[in-house]
């Protein structure tokens, strides 16, 4: 079982249409969960802060975000969302398959503008806030997307596409293309390796040395590398990942809580219970009955 | 040589980009020519009347049009544009390859909305005028297209796509889908056969009986059929087609006017000169030096 399926994090999926891979979700931190740990996926994601403040990381760079901000996460970019101090944050996720915007006819929009951008051959900043050029236009696009999705009139998918093209037109117009700096790219690739290692081994007993060895790092070097890039220790990340999986088991199976804890690599039930309550603000039993 | 290449009818092609098959043209009737005879092509065409009044035919149905009207011509639809009495008309043509709007990912927009419509499996009226639902929104799209094309900012092709998706969203939202009536379809197919016959034989001596025989019609039946559907006689159409080709030869070659007339099936030079002047408001010689 893998975490970071959005189905898990979001119990309602209001706009799912298999014929149109575009979805929106609403979340509240810390009400729904305290954080979404670093992960990546093939969809493009827009994170729109609706209320409050919080923190998002994109490709290992932190952004303090507040109501009105838009975070752009390209396919494959590492990202996480977390609570900032005691702040509360409501946000919306928009996720879509970028191939929606590729034309069957290989036109200039596809080959010169969108594909190179979605494949991260050039970039624009991830953090779009009120000081950003064309911000009102970009935020206007988001409002129109929300509006059309809530009404779901016939043919609304055509209008979504219309707005997405406008969004990227404005985004690219806002500033000249910048070549990608490869300085941080090696760290990002290393971090993806570690996260994949966790995904494949969380159910076993995993030590810091195991993970460090996987990158050919010494344990102390690995510890510093992980903390520096992820702003949490490797053990914190591993536990968080295990808790995400456990929540999935709790809501999708009838297995005992002990079984769930063990499946997720927790050998101590009371330790599992304590960590679970800290992340989800309720006990595993409460979590299961609330779902 | 074939007529009805838009390159011929329009000496300037301001927005041609082989990487983005979307073009606009401005024309004035009768200044540029008195009419564009019935023809068809694979591109979708929008005819937007800018000033004055005139007439357009789409799939053998006539529409009197005036400033502000939009005529929608789907790929493969027969259409013509002509002068109405002594009226003057300025109009814009927008032509584009419908595959620009088909997605690489076969989403609902492509498979359920756009492709069935562009392939004429259902329809909306061709004549969009101020009494049409959503007319202001549709005309607003045209104005935005004109505006963005005249400025050609970087990435403007993305904005064109955005507007085209909005245009079809509004168009489809304006009214329920209607199934295509096949009543007129047989006549349209017959007419396409005749027009193809002209295209392939204009350079020879062609009689009414030849064309009638091609459809297995008697000459008198064919004469009525042609006049009824095209609102002109077969001979008028044949001459008009020949004149279009002759104009193309005049501007693209250095051959003598006699040679041009003969190549286009005119055996009598003064007859050719007289017809040419009537269509183009200038002599062949004046036409050549004006190009």
XYZ file of C-alpha atoms in Angstrom:
582
model
C 0.000 0.000 0.000
C 1.223 3.487 -0.835
C 0.403 6.738 0.848
C -0.252 9.971 -1.078
C -3.075 8.722 -3.105
C -5.247 11.780 -2.929
C -8.233 9.540 -2.421
C -6.842 8.812 0.989
C -6.213 12.366 2.021
C -9.545 13.550 0.759
C -12.605 11.568 1.497
C -14.794 13.354 -1.017
C -13.824 13.635 -4.630
C -16.370 16.015 -6.009
C -15.121 16.472 -9.543
C -13.840 13.140 -10.645
C -14.542 12.183 -14.194
C -12.458 9.418 -15.724
C -13.014 11.009 -19.126
C -11.581 14.251 -17.827
C -8.617 13.833 -15.466
C -9.010 17.087 -13.562
C -9.885 17.126 -9.848
C -10.222 19.618 -7.032
C -10.080 18.986 -3.265
C -10.534 21.172 -0.222
C -8.429 20.573 2.917
C -7.894 22.133 6.299
C -4.696 21.903 8.319
C -4.613 20.814 11.138
C -8.275 19.715 11.002
C -7.937 17.037 8.317
C -4.286 16.289 9.174
C -1.276 18.270 10.365
C 0.749 17.879 7.206
C 1.161 16.178 3.856
C 4.704 14.874 3.787
C 7.055 15.319 0.884
C 6.005 13.329 -2.165
C 5.623 13.716 -5.922
C 3.323 12.561 -8.688
C 2.782 12.860 -12.424
C -0.098 15.320 -12.258
C 0.349 19.052 -12.187
C -0.882 20.450 -8.877
C -2.027 23.906 -7.911
C -2.294 24.623 -4.192
C -4.467 27.641 -3.509
C -4.500 29.016 0.010
C -8.029 30.005 0.934
C -7.641 31.009 4.581
C -4.941 31.329 7.213
C -1.279 30.608 6.826
C 0.966 27.614 6.433
C 4.014 26.274 4.740
C 4.638 24.482 1.485
C 7.896 23.099 0.154
C 8.545 22.626 -3.523
C 11.715 20.866 -4.648
C 13.191 21.310 -1.173
C 12.587 25.060 -1.071
C 10.265 26.371 1.658
C 7.542 28.942 1.130
C 5.520 30.552 3.890
C 2.105 30.954 2.342
C -1.039 32.849 3.203
C -4.581 33.353 1.958
C -4.575 34.227 -1.755
C -1.243 32.595 -2.569
C -0.988 30.014 -5.330
C 1.667 27.315 -5.333
C 2.484 25.695 -8.641
C 3.801 22.134 -8.470
C 4.966 20.712 -11.791
C 4.786 16.995 -12.605
C 7.490 15.188 -10.667
C 8.325 18.061 -8.314
C 8.815 17.138 -4.670
C 6.370 18.950 -2.446
C 4.826 18.987 0.997
C 2.254 21.028 2.900
C 2.527 21.617 6.612
C 1.340 23.636 9.556
C 3.250 26.802 10.371
C 3.570 27.146 14.182
C 0.013 27.029 15.485
C -1.528 28.512 12.370
C -4.642 27.176 10.761
C -4.837 26.899 6.966
C -7.559 26.070 4.487
C -6.468 25.314 0.962
C -7.654 23.909 -2.302
C -5.823 21.394 -4.473
C -6.295 21.309 -8.197
C -4.719 18.278 -9.853
C -4.803 17.471 -13.540
C -3.093 15.400 -16.169
C -0.997 17.800 -18.259
C -1.757 15.768 -21.382
C -5.176 17.420 -21.278
C -3.446 20.480 -22.703
C -1.333 18.730 -25.315
C -2.847 18.969 -28.755
C -3.262 16.018 -31.094
C -1.860 18.289 -33.757
C 1.683 18.982 -32.459
C 1.280 22.743 -32.456
C 3.551 25.395 -31.008
C 1.547 25.506 -27.761
C 2.346 21.861 -27.130
C 5.883 21.573 -28.407
C 7.346 24.977 -27.540
C 5.396 26.321 -24.610
C 3.671 23.666 -22.496
C 5.674 20.464 -22.829
C 9.094 22.049 -22.121
C 7.569 23.775 -19.116
C 5.756 20.736 -17.727
C 8.928 18.724 -18.260
C 10.813 21.372 -16.265
C 13.174 22.452 -19.024
C 12.519 26.056 -18.011
C 10.748 27.464 -15.049
C 8.780 30.172 -13.351
C 8.700 30.603 -9.574
C 6.516 28.118 -7.677
C 5.126 30.709 -5.302
C 2.612 33.036 -6.929
C 1.521 35.787 -4.549
C -0.001 39.241 -4.758
C 3.347 40.827 -5.656
C 3.620 38.609 -8.738
C 3.044 40.126 -12.202
C -0.408 39.276 -13.563
C -1.416 37.960 -10.132
C -4.997 39.344 -10.386
C -5.470 37.598 -13.731
C -4.041 34.341 -12.431
C -6.156 34.424 -9.293
C -9.157 35.322 -11.440
C -8.590 32.091 -13.383
C -8.685 30.106 -10.136
C -11.941 31.762 -9.104
C -13.494 30.937 -12.463
C -12.306 27.324 -12.182
C -13.865 27.031 -8.704
C -17.054 28.562 -9.946
C -17.443 26.390 -13.034
C -16.555 23.231 -11.077
C -19.140 23.939 -8.421
C -21.863 24.421 -11.028
C -20.826 21.657 -13.437
C -22.979 22.872 -16.273
C -23.058 20.802 -19.443
C -19.810 21.074 -21.404
C -18.066 22.696 -18.402
C -14.913 20.724 -19.214
C -14.451 22.917 -22.298
C -14.523 25.957 -20.061
C -11.962 24.432 -17.697
C -9.631 23.961 -20.638
C -10.254 27.509 -21.747
C -9.243 28.811 -18.331
C -6.189 26.551 -18.053
C -4.866 27.847 -21.378
C -5.450 31.400 -20.191
C -3.714 30.646 -16.894
C -0.550 29.428 -18.627
C -0.665 32.257 -21.137
C -0.648 34.746 -18.255
C 1.949 32.775 -16.318
C 4.387 32.640 -19.242
C 3.686 36.272 -20.148
C 4.473 37.407 -16.626
C 8.210 37.069 -17.037
C 10.880 35.813 -19.407
C 11.641 32.116 -19.439
C 14.371 31.119 -17.055
C 16.603 28.179 -17.626
C 16.463 25.555 -14.913
C 19.355 25.684 -12.483
C 20.731 22.220 -11.998
C 22.400 23.175 -8.722
C 19.660 21.671 -6.566
C 18.715 18.932 -9.025
C 21.148 16.358 -7.643
C 19.781 16.759 -4.120
C 16.233 16.420 -5.428
C 17.107 13.181 -7.195
C 18.795 11.856 -4.049
C 15.810 12.760 -1.964
C 13.473 10.986 -4.380
C 15.632 7.890 -3.952
C 15.279 8.051 -0.165
C 11.531 8.595 -0.324
C 11.161 5.646 -2.676
C 13.237 3.603 -0.233
C 10.765 4.514 2.537
C 7.797 3.697 0.322
C 9.188 0.242 -0.341
C 10.450 -0.559 3.156
C 8.217 1.206 5.719
C 6.627 -2.133 6.733
C 9.947 -3.490 7.957
C 12.225 -2.344 10.690
C 14.197 0.447 8.984
C 17.228 2.106 10.535
C 18.933 5.377 9.698
C 21.976 3.345 8.619
C 19.908 1.359 6.125
C 18.674 4.557 4.495
C 22.131 6.183 4.627
C 23.686 3.109 3.048
C 21.140 3.282 0.249
C 22.690 6.631 -0.810
C 26.240 5.549 0.028
C 26.287 8.211 2.763
C 27.628 7.826 6.266
C 24.833 7.885 8.893
C 25.897 11.286 10.232
C 26.213 12.810 6.745
C 22.826 11.356 5.801
C 21.233 12.708 8.981
C 22.436 16.237 8.196
C 21.534 15.922 4.492
C 17.992 14.786 5.288
C 17.343 17.375 7.987
C 18.757 20.167 5.867
C 16.603 19.373 2.855
C 13.427 18.173 4.528
C 13.446 20.233 7.681
C 12.603 17.111 9.686
C 14.598 14.085 10.772
C 14.542 10.873 8.801
C 12.725 9.147 11.678
C 10.056 11.847 11.751
C 9.518 11.384 8.031
C 9.423 7.588 8.288
C 6.891 7.726 11.140
C 4.763 10.210 9.288
C 4.703 8.035 6.207
C 3.800 4.982 8.315
C 0.972 6.901 9.979
C -0.458 7.882 6.592
C -0.516 4.253 5.560
C -2.049 3.196 8.866
C -4.881 5.669 8.404
C -5.540 4.164 5.014
C -5.686 0.661 6.507
C -7.985 1.894 9.276
C -10.503 3.326 6.869
C -10.297 0.656 4.192
C -10.039 -2.579 6.198
C -11.622 -4.175 9.283
C -8.284 -5.394 10.635
C -7.432 -4.831 14.303
C -5.475 -1.759 15.333
C -2.623 -3.976 16.460
C -2.506 -5.595 13.026
C -2.536 -2.169 11.355
C 0.303 -0.883 13.554
C 2.412 -3.953 12.777
C 1.701 -3.757 9.028
C 3.028 -0.227 9.109
C 6.264 -1.128 10.856
C 5.275 -0.034 14.376
C 6.361 -2.713 16.839
C 4.984 -0.828 19.853
C 1.201 -0.229 19.986
C 1.189 2.563 22.537
C 3.896 4.424 20.604
C 1.763 4.073 17.474
C -1.335 5.348 19.325
C 0.530 8.356 20.674
C 1.988 9.348 17.293
C -1.330 8.771 15.547
C -3.172 11.077 17.927
C -0.532 13.767 17.454
C -0.919 13.700 13.631
C -4.671 13.258 13.273
C -5.940 14.794 16.512
C -7.865 11.597 17.301
C -7.149 7.996 18.247
C -6.986 5.266 15.587
C -10.348 3.952 16.848
C -11.967 7.385 16.570
C -10.430 7.832 13.139
C -11.891 4.551 11.927
C -15.403 5.297 13.166
C -15.274 8.836 11.753
C -14.644 7.487 8.245
C -4.474 24.453 -60.595
C -7.322 24.746 -58.105
C -9.235 27.799 -57.009
C -10.273 28.455 -53.409
C -6.875 28.397 -51.923
C -7.270 31.237 -49.524
C -3.830 32.421 -50.504
C -5.321 33.370 -53.799
C -8.308 35.237 -52.492
C -6.292 37.092 -49.909
C -3.012 38.566 -50.862
C -1.849 39.109 -47.312
C -1.734 36.319 -44.790
C -0.987 38.184 -41.610
C -1.151 35.355 -39.105
C 0.267 32.340 -40.797
C 2.365 30.114 -38.628
C 3.017 26.586 -39.819
C 3.343 25.550 -36.178
C -0.084 26.934 -35.448
C -2.633 26.389 -38.247
C -4.890 29.318 -37.442
C -5.294 32.229 -39.871
C -7.385 35.344 -40.238
C -8.142 37.369 -43.390
C -10.008 40.581 -44.072
C -12.035 40.982 -47.284
C -14.314 43.491 -48.879
C -17.051 42.673 -51.363
C -17.196 43.907 -54.099
C -13.825 45.632 -53.707
C -11.653 42.501 -53.566
C -14.071 40.404 -55.658
C -17.808 40.180 -56.102
C -18.197 36.712 -54.638
C -16.513 33.577 -53.402
C -18.254 30.712 -55.163
C -19.447 27.589 -53.437
C -16.600 25.404 -52.213
C -15.529 23.425 -49.164
C -12.364 22.611 -47.235
C -11.138 20.726 -44.194
C -10.635 23.742 -41.958
C -13.316 25.190 -39.767
C -14.214 28.695 -40.941
C -15.807 31.580 -39.131
C -17.073 34.441 -41.301
C -17.583 37.589 -39.274
C -19.394 40.461 -40.931
C -17.690 43.710 -39.992
C -19.608 46.247 -42.077
C -22.495 46.340 -44.507
C -24.605 43.472 -45.713
C -24.253 40.475 -47.949
C -25.169 36.883 -48.426
C -23.591 33.616 -47.381
C -24.739 30.109 -48.201
C -23.897 27.144 -46.019
C -24.781 23.657 -47.215
C -27.101 25.127 -49.842
C -29.047 27.269 -47.363
C -28.932 31.049 -47.860
C -28.412 33.571 -45.106
C -28.693 37.312 -45.514
C -26.049 38.667 -43.195
C -25.187 42.045 -41.757
C -22.576 43.702 -39.540
C -22.126 41.729 -36.328
C -23.288 38.381 -37.690
C -21.105 35.315 -37.413
C -21.339 32.421 -39.858
C -20.012 29.084 -38.710
C -18.783 26.760 -41.454
C -17.821 23.287 -40.279
C -15.134 21.209 -42.019
C -16.525 19.909 -45.302
C -19.575 22.180 -45.405
C -20.353 23.773 -48.772
C -20.322 27.542 -48.544
C -20.163 30.711 -50.572
C -20.083 34.452 -49.950
C -21.682 36.920 -52.330
C -22.871 40.438 -52.830
C -26.471 41.189 -51.939
C -27.975 43.547 -54.555
C -25.668 46.569 -54.583
C -24.618 46.238 -50.989
C -21.075 46.546 -49.803
C -19.718 44.140 -47.179
C -16.536 43.894 -45.168
C -15.893 40.646 -43.408
C -13.252 38.678 -41.631
C -12.418 35.010 -42.167
C -10.990 32.902 -39.390
C -9.790 29.499 -40.549
C -8.204 26.850 -38.381
C -7.428 23.164 -38.262
C -9.893 21.626 -35.796
C -7.215 19.204 -34.622
C -5.775 22.159 -32.707
C -8.554 21.542 -30.203
C -8.288 17.765 -30.012
C -6.398 16.640 -26.956
C -3.586 14.098 -27.025
C -5.303 12.520 -24.049
C -8.673 11.430 -25.516
C -10.748 13.382 -23.024
C -14.472 14.079 -23.016
C -13.954 17.448 -24.738
C -12.417 15.706 -27.728
C -14.475 12.533 -27.970
C -17.917 13.716 -26.836
C -18.121 17.408 -27.580
C -15.796 18.615 -30.301
C -15.146 15.702 -32.639
C -18.837 14.736 -33.102
C -19.632 18.373 -33.753
C -16.774 19.033 -36.182
C -17.687 15.796 -37.956
C -21.271 17.079 -38.240
C -22.920 14.324 -36.236
C -24.983 16.998 -34.495
C -25.380 20.630 -35.264
C -26.132 24.154 -34.200
C -27.374 26.796 -36.638
C -24.746 28.258 -38.973
C -26.001 31.806 -38.676
C -25.189 33.399 -35.320
C -26.777 36.824 -35.002
C -27.786 39.205 -32.249
C -30.946 37.239 -31.511
C -28.925 34.101 -30.771
C -28.510 32.950 -27.150
C -25.088 33.883 -25.739
C -24.482 36.113 -28.764
C -22.674 38.814 -26.734
C -20.313 36.199 -25.278
C -19.657 34.673 -28.681
C -19.037 38.021 -30.308
C -16.818 38.951 -27.358
C -14.667 35.916 -28.179
C -14.242 37.139 -31.753
C -13.203 40.579 -30.554
C -10.640 39.054 -28.219
C -9.301 36.879 -31.045
C -8.939 39.924 -33.308
C -7.242 41.835 -30.561
C -4.747 39.140 -29.597
C -3.946 38.399 -33.247
C -3.245 42.029 -34.024
C -0.868 42.306 -31.070
C 0.780 38.878 -31.378
C 2.376 38.987 -27.957
C 4.614 36.100 -26.959
C 2.607 32.939 -26.253
C -0.506 34.469 -27.890
C -1.336 31.089 -29.424
C -2.199 29.826 -25.935
C -4.673 32.658 -25.594
C -6.219 31.868 -28.984
C -6.822 28.327 -27.800
C -8.285 29.590 -24.571
C -10.778 31.719 -26.492
C -11.657 28.964 -28.974
C -12.522 26.589 -26.101
C -14.664 29.315 -24.550
C -16.351 29.974 -27.887
C -17.400 26.332 -28.281
C -18.416 26.083 -24.645
C -20.781 29.028 -25.160
C -21.960 27.730 -28.516
C -22.841 24.286 -27.165
C -24.378 25.787 -24.013
C -26.622 28.041 -26.059
C -29.012 25.276 -27.001
C -29.532 21.523 -26.835
C -27.777 19.354 -29.374
C -29.780 18.709 -32.481
C -29.376 15.624 -34.584
C -28.395 16.284 -38.174
C -31.278 16.106 -40.635
C -30.252 13.953 -43.539
C -32.960 15.403 -45.781
C -30.590 17.806 -47.522
C -27.528 15.604 -47.227
C -28.061 13.800 -50.532
C -28.277 17.063 -52.444
C -25.111 18.301 -50.741
C -23.240 15.171 -51.773
C -24.506 15.499 -55.354
C -23.450 19.124 -55.435
C -19.975 18.237 -54.191
C -19.737 15.761 -57.067
C -20.626 18.457 -59.591
C -18.171 20.940 -58.090
C -15.433 18.326 -58.193
C -16.355 17.651 -61.818
C -15.851 21.370 -62.546
C -12.571 21.433 -60.661
C -11.254 18.573 -62.772
C -12.628 19.664 -66.161
C -12.787 23.486 -66.255
C -9.832 23.622 -68.676
C -11.742 21.699 -71.320
C -14.881 22.544 -73.207
C -17.600 21.479 -70.757
C -21.271 21.337 -71.675
C -24.332 21.227 -69.448
C -25.004 17.715 -70.799
C -21.554 16.534 -69.678
C -22.202 17.702 -66.120
C -25.781 16.362 -66.123
C -24.571 12.993 -67.394
C -22.045 12.884 -64.551
C -24.985 12.757 -62.082
C -27.143 10.593 -64.373
C -29.585 13.505 -64.646
C -31.292 14.717 -67.796
C -29.999 18.170 -68.868
C -33.277 19.875 -67.951
C -33.480 18.157 -64.559
C -29.844 19.025 -63.882
C -30.410 22.658 -64.864
C -33.268 22.988 -62.375
C -31.386 21.070 -59.680
C -28.310 23.282 -60.001
C -30.193 26.567 -60.115
C -32.399 25.592 -57.206
C -29.481 24.687 -54.934
C -26.879 27.181 -56.046
C -29.044 30.112 -57.023
C -27.031 30.478 -60.203
C -26.888 28.573 -63.455
C -24.297 25.900 -64.079
C -22.681 28.076 -66.743
C -22.440 31.002 -64.340
C -20.732 28.756 -61.793
C -18.362 27.270 -64.376
C -17.371 30.713 -65.635
C -16.865 31.987 -62.111
C -14.609 29.068 -61.292
C -12.624 29.587 -64.489
C -12.204 33.293 -63.682
C -10.852 32.458 -60.227
C -8.260 30.196 -61.775
C -7.379 32.782 -64.406
C -6.729 35.369 -61.705
C -4.384 32.938 -60.047
C -2.489 32.387 -63.323
C -2.322 36.135 -63.885
C -0.738 36.824 -60.546
C 1.495 33.770 -60.369
C 2.793 33.450 -63.946
C 4.128 35.669 -66.720
C 2.084 33.904 -69.431
C 0.103 35.967 -71.921
C -3.534 36.798 -71.254
C -4.555 34.720 -74.263
C -2.690 31.737 -72.867
C -4.356 32.232 -69.476
C -7.815 32.445 -71.021
C -7.251 29.260 -72.982
C -5.838 27.393 -69.995
C -9.033 28.230 -68.166
C -11.315 26.921 -70.899
C -12.213 30.272 -72.468
C -12.023 29.970 -76.235
C -13.010 33.608 -76.803
C -10.663 36.302 -75.475
C -13.085 39.231 -75.540
C -15.694 37.123 -73.728
C -13.051 36.306 -71.083
C -12.099 39.986 -70.757
C -15.712 41.029 -70.337
C -16.466 38.408 -67.660
C -13.198 39.134 -65.852
C -13.953 42.827 -65.592
C -17.434 42.086 -64.276
C -16.066 39.875 -61.466
C -12.951 41.796 -60.467
C -13.856 45.349 -61.468
C -10.666 45.585 -63.532
C -9.193 44.129 -66.696
C -6.886 41.086 -66.571
C -3.960 43.374 -67.350
C -4.845 45.784 -64.542
C -5.301 42.827 -62.218
C -1.840 41.491 -63.027
C -0.078 44.815 -62.485
C -1.991 45.421 -59.248
C -0.645 42.182 -57.707
